[in-house]
Coordinates of C-alpha atoms and ligand atoms in Angstrom, one line a residue:
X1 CA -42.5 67.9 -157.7
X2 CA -45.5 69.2 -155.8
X3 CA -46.5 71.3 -158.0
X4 CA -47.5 71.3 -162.0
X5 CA -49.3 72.3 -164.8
X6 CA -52.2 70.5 -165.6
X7 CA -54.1 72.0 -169.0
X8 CA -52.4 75.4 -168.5
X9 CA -53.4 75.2 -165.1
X10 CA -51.2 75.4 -161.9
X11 CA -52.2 72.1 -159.5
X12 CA -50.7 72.0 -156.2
X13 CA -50.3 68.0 -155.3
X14 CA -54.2 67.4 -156.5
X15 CA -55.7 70.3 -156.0
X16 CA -56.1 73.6 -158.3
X17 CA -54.2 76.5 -157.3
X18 CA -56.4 79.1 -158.6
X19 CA -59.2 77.9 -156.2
X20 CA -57.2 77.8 -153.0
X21 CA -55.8 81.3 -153.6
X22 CA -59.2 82.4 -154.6
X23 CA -61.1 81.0 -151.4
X24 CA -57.7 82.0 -149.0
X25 CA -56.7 85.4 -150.1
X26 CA -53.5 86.2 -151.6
X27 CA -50.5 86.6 -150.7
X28 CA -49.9 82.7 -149.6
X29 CA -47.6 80.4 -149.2
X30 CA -48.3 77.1 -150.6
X31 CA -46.8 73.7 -149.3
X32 CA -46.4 70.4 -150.6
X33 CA -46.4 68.2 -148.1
X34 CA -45.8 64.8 -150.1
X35 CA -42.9 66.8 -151.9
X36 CA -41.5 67.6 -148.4
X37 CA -41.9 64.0 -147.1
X38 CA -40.3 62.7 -150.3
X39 CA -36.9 64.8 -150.1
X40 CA -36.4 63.9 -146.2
X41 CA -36.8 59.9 -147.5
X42 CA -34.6 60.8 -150.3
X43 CA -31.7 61.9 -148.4
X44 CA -32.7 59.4 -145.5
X45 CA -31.9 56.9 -147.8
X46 CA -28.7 58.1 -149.1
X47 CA -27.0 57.0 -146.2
X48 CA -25.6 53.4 -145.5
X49 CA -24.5 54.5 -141.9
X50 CA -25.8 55.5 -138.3
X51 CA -27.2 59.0 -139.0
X52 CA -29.1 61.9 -138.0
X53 CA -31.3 64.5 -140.4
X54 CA -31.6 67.7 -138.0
X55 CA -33.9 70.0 -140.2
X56 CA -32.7 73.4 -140.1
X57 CA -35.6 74.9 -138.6
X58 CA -34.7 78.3 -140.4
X59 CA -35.4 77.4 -143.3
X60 CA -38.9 77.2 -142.4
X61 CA -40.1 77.4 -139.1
X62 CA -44.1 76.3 -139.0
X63 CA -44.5 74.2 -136.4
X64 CA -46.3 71.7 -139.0
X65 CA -43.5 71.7 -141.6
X66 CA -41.4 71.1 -138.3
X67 CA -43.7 68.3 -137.4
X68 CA -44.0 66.8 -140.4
X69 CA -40.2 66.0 -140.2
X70 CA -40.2 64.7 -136.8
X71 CA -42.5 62.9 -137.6
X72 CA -40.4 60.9 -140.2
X73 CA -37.3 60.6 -137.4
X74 CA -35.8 63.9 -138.0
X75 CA -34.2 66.1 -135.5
X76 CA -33.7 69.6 -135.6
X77 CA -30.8 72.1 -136.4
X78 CA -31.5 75.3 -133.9
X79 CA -30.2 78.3 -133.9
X80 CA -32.1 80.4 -131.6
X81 CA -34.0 79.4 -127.7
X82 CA -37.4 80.1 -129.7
X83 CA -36.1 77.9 -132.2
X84 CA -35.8 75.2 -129.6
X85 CA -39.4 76.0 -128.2
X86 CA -40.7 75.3 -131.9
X87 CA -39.1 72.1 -132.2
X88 CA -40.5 70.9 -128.4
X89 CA -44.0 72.2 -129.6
X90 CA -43.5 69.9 -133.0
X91 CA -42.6 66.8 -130.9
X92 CA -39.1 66.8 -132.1
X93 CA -36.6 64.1 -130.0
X94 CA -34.3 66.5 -128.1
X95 CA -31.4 63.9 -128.8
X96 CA -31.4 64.8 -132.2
X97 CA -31.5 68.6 -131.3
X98 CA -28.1 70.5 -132.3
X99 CA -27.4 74.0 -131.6
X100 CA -25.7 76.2 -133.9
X101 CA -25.1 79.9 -134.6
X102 CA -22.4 81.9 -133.7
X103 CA -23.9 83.7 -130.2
X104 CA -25.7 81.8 -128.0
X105 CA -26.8 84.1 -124.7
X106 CA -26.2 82.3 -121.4
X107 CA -30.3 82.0 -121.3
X108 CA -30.2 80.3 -124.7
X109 CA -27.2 77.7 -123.0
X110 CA -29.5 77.1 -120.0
X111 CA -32.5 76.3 -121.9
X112 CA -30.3 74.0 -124.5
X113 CA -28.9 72.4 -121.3
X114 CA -32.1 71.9 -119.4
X115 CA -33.6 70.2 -122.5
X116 CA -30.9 68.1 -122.4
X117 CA -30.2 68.7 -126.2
X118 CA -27.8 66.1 -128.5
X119 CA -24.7 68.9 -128.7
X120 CA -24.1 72.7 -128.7
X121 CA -22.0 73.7 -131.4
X122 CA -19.6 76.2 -130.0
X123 CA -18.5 78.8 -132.7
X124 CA -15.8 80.6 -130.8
X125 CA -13.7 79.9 -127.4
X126 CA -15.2 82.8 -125.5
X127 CA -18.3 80.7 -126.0
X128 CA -16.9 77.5 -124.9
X129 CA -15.9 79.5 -121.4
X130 CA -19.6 80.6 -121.6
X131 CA -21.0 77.0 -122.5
X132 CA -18.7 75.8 -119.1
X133 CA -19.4 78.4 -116.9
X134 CA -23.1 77.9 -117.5
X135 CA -23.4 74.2 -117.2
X136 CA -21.3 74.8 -113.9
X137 CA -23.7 76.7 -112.4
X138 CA -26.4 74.0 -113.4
X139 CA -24.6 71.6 -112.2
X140 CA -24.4 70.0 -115.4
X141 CA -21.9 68.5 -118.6
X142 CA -22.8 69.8 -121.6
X143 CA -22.1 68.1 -124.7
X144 CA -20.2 69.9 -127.4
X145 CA -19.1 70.3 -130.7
X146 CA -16.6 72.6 -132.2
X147 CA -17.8 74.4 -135.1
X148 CA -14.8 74.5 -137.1
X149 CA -14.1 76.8 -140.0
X150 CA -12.3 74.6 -142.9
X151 CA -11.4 78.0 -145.3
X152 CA -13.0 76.2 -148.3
X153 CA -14.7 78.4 -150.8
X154 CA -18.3 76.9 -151.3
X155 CA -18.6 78.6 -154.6
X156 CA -22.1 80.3 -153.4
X157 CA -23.1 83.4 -153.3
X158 CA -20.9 85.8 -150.9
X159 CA -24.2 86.3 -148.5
X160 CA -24.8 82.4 -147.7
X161 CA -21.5 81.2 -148.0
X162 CA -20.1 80.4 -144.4
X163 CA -16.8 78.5 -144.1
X164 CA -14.0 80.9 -145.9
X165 CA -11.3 82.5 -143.2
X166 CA -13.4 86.5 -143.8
X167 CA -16.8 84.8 -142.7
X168 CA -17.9 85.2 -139.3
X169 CA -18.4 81.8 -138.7
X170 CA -16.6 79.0 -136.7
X171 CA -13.3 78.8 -135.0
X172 CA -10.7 78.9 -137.8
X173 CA -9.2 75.6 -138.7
X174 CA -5.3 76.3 -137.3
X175 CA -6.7 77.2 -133.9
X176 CA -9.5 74.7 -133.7
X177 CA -6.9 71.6 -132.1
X178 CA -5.8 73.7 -129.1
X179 CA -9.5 74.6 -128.5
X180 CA -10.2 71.4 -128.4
X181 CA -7.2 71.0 -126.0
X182 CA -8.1 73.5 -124.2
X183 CA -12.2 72.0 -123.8
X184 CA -10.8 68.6 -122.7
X185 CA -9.7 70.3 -119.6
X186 CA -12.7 72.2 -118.9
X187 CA -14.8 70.5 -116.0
X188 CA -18.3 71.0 -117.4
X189 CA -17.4 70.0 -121.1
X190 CA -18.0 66.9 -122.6
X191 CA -16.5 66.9 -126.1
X192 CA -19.2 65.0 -128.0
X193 CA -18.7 66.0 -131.8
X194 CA -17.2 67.9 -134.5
X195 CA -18.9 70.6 -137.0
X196 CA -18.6 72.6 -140.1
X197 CA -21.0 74.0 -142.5
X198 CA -19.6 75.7 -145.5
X199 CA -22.3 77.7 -147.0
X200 CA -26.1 77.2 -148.4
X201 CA -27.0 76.2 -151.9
X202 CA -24.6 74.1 -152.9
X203 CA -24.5 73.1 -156.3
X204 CA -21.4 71.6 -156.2
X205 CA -20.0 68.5 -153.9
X206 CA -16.2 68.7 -154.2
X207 CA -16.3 71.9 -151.5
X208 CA -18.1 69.4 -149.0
X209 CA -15.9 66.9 -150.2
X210 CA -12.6 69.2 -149.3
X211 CA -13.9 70.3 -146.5
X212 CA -14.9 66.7 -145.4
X213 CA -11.4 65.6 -145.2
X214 CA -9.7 68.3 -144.0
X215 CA -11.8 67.9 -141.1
X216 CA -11.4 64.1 -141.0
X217 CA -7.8 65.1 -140.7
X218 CA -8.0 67.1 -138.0
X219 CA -9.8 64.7 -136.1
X220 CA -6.9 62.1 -136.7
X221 CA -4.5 64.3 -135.3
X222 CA -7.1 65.1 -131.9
X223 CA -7.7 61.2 -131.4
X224 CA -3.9 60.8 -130.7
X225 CA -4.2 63.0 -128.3
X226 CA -7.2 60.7 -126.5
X227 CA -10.1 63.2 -128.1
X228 CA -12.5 61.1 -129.5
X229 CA -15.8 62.1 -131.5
X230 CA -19.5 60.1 -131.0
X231 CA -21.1 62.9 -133.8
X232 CA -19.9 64.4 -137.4
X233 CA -21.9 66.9 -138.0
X234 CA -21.7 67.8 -141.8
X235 CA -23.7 70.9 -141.9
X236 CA -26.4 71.6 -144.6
X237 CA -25.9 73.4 -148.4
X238 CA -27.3 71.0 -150.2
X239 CA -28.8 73.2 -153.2
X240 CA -31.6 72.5 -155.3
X241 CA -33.0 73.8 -158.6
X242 CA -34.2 77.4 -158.9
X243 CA -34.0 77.8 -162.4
X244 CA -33.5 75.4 -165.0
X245 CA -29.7 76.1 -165.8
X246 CA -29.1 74.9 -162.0
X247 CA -27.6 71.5 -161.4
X248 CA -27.6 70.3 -157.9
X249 CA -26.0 67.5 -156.5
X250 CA -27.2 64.2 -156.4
X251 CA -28.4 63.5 -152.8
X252 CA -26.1 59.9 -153.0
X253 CA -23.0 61.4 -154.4
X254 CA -23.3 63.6 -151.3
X255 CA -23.9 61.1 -148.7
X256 CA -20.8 59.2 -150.4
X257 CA -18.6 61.4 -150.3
X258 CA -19.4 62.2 -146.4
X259 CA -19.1 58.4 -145.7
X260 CA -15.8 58.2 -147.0
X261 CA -14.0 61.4 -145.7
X262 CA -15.3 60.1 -141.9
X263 CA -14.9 55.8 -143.3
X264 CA -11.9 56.0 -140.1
X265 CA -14.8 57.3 -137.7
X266 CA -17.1 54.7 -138.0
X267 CA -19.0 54.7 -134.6
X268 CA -19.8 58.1 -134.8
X269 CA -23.1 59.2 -136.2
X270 CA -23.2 61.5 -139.0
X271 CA -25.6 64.2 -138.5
X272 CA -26.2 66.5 -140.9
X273 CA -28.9 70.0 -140.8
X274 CA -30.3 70.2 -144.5
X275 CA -32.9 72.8 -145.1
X276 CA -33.0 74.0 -148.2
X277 CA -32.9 70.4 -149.7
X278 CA -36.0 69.5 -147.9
X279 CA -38.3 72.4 -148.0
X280 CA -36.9 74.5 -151.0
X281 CA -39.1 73.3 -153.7
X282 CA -42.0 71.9 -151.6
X283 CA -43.7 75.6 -151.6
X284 CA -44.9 78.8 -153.4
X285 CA -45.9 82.0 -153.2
X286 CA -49.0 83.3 -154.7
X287 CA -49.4 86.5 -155.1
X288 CA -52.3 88.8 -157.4
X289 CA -51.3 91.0 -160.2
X290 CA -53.1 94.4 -158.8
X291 CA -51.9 97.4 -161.2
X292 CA -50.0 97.3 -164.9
X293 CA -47.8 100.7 -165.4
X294 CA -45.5 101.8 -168.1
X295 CA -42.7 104.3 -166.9
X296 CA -41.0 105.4 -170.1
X297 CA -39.9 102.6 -171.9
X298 CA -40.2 100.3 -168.8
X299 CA -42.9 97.5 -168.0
X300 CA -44.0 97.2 -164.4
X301 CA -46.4 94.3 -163.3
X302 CA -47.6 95.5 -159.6
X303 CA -48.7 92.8 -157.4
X304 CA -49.9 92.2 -153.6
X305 CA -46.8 90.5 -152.8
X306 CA -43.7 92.3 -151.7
X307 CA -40.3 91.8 -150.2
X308 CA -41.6 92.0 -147.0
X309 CA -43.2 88.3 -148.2
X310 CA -40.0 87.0 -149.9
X311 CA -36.8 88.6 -148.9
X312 CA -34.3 86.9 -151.2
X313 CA -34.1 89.0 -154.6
X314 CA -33.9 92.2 -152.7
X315 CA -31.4 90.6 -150.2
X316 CA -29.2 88.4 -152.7
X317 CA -30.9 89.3 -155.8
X318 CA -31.9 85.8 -156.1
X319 CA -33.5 83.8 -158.8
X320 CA -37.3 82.7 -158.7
X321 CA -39.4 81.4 -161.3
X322 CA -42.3 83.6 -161.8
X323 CA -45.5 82.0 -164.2
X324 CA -49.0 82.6 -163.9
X325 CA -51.4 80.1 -162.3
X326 CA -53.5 80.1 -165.1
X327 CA -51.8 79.8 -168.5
X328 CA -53.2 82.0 -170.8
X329 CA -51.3 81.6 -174.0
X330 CA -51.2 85.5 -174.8
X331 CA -48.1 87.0 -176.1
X332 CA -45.1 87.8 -173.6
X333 CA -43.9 91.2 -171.9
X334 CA -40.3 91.9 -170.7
X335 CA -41.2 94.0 -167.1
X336 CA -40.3 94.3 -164.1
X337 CA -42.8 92.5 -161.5
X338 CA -42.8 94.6 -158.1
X339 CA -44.1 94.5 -154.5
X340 CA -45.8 97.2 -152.9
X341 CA -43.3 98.6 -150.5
X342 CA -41.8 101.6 -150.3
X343 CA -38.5 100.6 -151.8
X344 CA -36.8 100.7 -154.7
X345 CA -35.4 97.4 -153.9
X346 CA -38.9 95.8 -153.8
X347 CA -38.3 93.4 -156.6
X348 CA -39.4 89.7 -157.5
X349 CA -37.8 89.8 -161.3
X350 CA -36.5 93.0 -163.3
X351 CA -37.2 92.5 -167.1
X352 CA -38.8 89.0 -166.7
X353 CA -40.5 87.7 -169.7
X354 CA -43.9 86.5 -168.6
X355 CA -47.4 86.4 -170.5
X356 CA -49.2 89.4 -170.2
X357 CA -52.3 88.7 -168.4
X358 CA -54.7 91.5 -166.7
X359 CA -55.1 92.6 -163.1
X360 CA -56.7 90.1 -161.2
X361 CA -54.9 87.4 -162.3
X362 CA -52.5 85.0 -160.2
X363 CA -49.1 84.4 -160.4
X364 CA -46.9 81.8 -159.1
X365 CA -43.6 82.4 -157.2
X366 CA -42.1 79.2 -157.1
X367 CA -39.3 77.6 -155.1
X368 CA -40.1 79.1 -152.2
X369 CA -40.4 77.1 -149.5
X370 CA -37.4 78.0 -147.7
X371 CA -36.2 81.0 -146.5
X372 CA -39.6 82.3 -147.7
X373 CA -41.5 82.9 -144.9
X374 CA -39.3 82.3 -142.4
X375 CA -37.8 85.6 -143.3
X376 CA -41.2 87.5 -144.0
X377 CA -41.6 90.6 -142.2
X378 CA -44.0 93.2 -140.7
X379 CA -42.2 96.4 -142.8
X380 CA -44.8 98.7 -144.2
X381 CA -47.2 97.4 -141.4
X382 CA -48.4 94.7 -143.8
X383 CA -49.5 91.7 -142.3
X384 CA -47.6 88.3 -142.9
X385 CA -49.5 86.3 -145.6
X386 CA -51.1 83.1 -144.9
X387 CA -49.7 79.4 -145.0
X388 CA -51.5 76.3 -146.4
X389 CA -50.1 73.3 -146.3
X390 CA -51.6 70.7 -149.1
X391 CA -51.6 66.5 -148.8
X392 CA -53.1 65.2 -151.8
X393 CA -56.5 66.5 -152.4
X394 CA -57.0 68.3 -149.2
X395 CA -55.6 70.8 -147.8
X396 CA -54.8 72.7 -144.3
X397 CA -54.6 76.3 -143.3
X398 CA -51.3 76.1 -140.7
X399 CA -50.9 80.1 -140.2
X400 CA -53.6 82.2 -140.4
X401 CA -53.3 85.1 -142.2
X402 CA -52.3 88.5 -140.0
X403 CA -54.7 91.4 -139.0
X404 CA -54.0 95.2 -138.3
X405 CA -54.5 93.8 -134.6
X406 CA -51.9 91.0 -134.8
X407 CA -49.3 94.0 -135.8
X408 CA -50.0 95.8 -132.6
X409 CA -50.6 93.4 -130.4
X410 CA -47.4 93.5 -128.4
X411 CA -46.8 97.4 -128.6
X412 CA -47.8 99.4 -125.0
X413 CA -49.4 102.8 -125.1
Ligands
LLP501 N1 -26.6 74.6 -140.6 C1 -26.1 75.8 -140.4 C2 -25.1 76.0 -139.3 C3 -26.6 76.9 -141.2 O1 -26.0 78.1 -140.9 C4 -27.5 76.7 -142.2 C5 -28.0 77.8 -143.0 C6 -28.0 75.4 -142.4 C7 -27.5 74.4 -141.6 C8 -29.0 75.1 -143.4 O2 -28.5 75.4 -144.7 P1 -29.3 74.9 -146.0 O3 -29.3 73.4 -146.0 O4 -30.7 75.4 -146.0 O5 -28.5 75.4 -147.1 N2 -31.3 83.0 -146.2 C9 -30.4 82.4 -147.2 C10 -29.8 81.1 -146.6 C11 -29.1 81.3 -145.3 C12 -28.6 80.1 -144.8 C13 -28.1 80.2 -143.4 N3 -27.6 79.0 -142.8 C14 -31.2 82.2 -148.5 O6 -32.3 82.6 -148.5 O7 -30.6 81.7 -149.4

């Protein structure tokens, strides 16, 4: 891990938490770089076959974490045209670009197509049409993959789970051979691969597993019919511990059990987009404790960070360890530790047992490197905290943090 306790006091890689926050300002999002690097080799080694690691830029989208990847051979999992700028900016090989999401505008298909991106992954026919029309008119091919929809239940939470028949995603598995079908005989198509990605946070491998060879299956029955597949693109999920009851999978198990649902498909690379696995534990939030208040019978602890920082308990009422960066040894509280926004919903823990230390003092919001800042907001008008990014004993501000000026900066009068 990136981050521990050394003497009761919170260390990020070698340096001392207390005195970054107290130099930088609080709230801000710490990063582990080494931890980061270490997760990418750890799943880079998993696999015995030809394969690529497109990060899932979503996750977390500074162009430094970004780079920081590439810069170990990864690729990039896109889901938006601004997504695709990052990942130019960060140096990342447009060959081991893929394009997800379940809308891509005919702008974003140009810009994918001019880049000359690995594959689009179409999610529905009407897009395939559009994915045709618009290389057409470029004069181009563009390489595809279906995103199909297996109807495995992930055994996620509802909000991130992806690949059940009600979810939005994907083109549903008992229709996704006659698209195919149907894509061979479209002029500007090149059928390059084959996608599914069931859900995020995946604690469990025999959902990947199921849906691994019901896809395998599907691709038997295409290559009789002269369709063959260069890329298997596995998705992401992979979870990773929030809180200590959690028991992810192991990163070899996984890669295992993808190599042998595809073992018939050997000359096409597996790609898969983790990015959760890579950047979930390599960061945290620091926040300060500004106000104590009792309502009732009820503890609050008040600090400067909000959900407008970190999203996820609002949104999914998600789990994240909470401890103070200096431990202090003084007796526990059950409270409730809140943000500042106008919102009941404003919530990091609800009747959280933590030491009771005063105002002024730091607290630690850990596991949140992904889907932490990448899903921060301006609500309230409160400007988006500040990103450091540690290697070792030194350490690098990578996003400044916002001013009253930033917020307006775009808006005319
Ligand atoms: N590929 C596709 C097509 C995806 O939709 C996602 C995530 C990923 C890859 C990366 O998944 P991961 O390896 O990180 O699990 N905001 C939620 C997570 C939403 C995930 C959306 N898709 C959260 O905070 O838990």
């Amino acid at each position: 891990m990136g981050f521990n306790f050394k003497s009761g006091q919170l260390f990020a890689e070698s340096l001392n938490v207390k005195e970054i926050a107290e130099k930088e300002g609080t709230p801000v999002y710490i990063y582990s770089k080494n931890h980061m690097q270490n997760q990418f080799k750890k799943l880079d080694g998993a696999f015995s076959r030809k394969h690529i690691i497109s990060f899932a830029i979503k996750s977390n989208s500074n162009l430094n974490i970004i780079k920081l990847f590439s810069a170990l051979g990864a690729g990039a999992d896109i889901v938006s045209k601004c997504e695709l700028f990052r990942a130019k900016k960060a140096g990342v090989d447009p060959q081991k670009v893929v394009f997800s999401g379940v809308a891509k505008t005919v702008n974003e298909i140009e810009y994918a197509l001019e880049n000359n991106i690995l594959m689009i992954n179409a999610e529905s026919y009407d897009e395939l049409l559009a994915i045709n029309e618009t290389a057409a008119r470029l004069g181009k091919k563009a390489r595809i993959a279906l995103r199909v929809n297996p109807d495995v239940d992930p055994k996620t939470h509802p909000y991130i789970s992806t690949g059940l028949k009600k979810n939005k995603f994907g083109i549903p598995y008992d229709e996704a051979f006659e698209v195919y079908l149907k894509a061979k005989e479209m002029k500007n198509i090149e059928i390059y691969g084959i996608q599914f990605h069931i859900g995020s946070q995946l604690t469990d491998i025999s959902p990947i597993a199921d849906a691994s060879a019901k896809v395998a299956d599907l691709m038997k029955h295409l290559r009789d019919k002269n369709i063959n597949f260069r890329a298997v693109d596995v998705g992401g999920g992979l979870g990773i511990v929030y809180s200590d009851e959690d028991n992810p999978p192991d990163v070899k198990e996984y890669a295992k059990n993808v190599e042998r649902a595809f073992s018939d498909f050997k000359d096409a690379v597996i790609v898969c987009e983790p990015g959760r696995f890579l950047t979930g534990n390599g960061g945290i939030l620091v926040t300060k404790i500004l106000y104590h208040k009792k309502n009732g019978e009820k503890n609050f602890i008040i600090i400067d960070a909000g959900m407008n920082d970190l999203l996820r308990p609002s949104l999914y009422q998600a789990y994240h360890k909470i401890k103070p960066v200096m431990q202090s040894g003084r007796p526990k509280i059950k409270c409730d530790i809140v943000g500042p926004i106008c919102e009941t919903g404003d919530f990091f823990a609800r009747d959280y047992e933590i030491e009771n230390i005063d105002n002024g003092g730091l607290l630690s919001v850990f596991s949140t490197g992904a889907y932490g800042f990448s899903m921060a907001s301006n609500y309230n008008s409160k400007p988006k905290a500040s990103e450091i990014l540690v290697d070792d004993n030194s350490y690098t501000i990578i996003r400044k943090r916002e001013t009253c000026e930033d917020l307006i900066s775009g808006e005319l009068i």
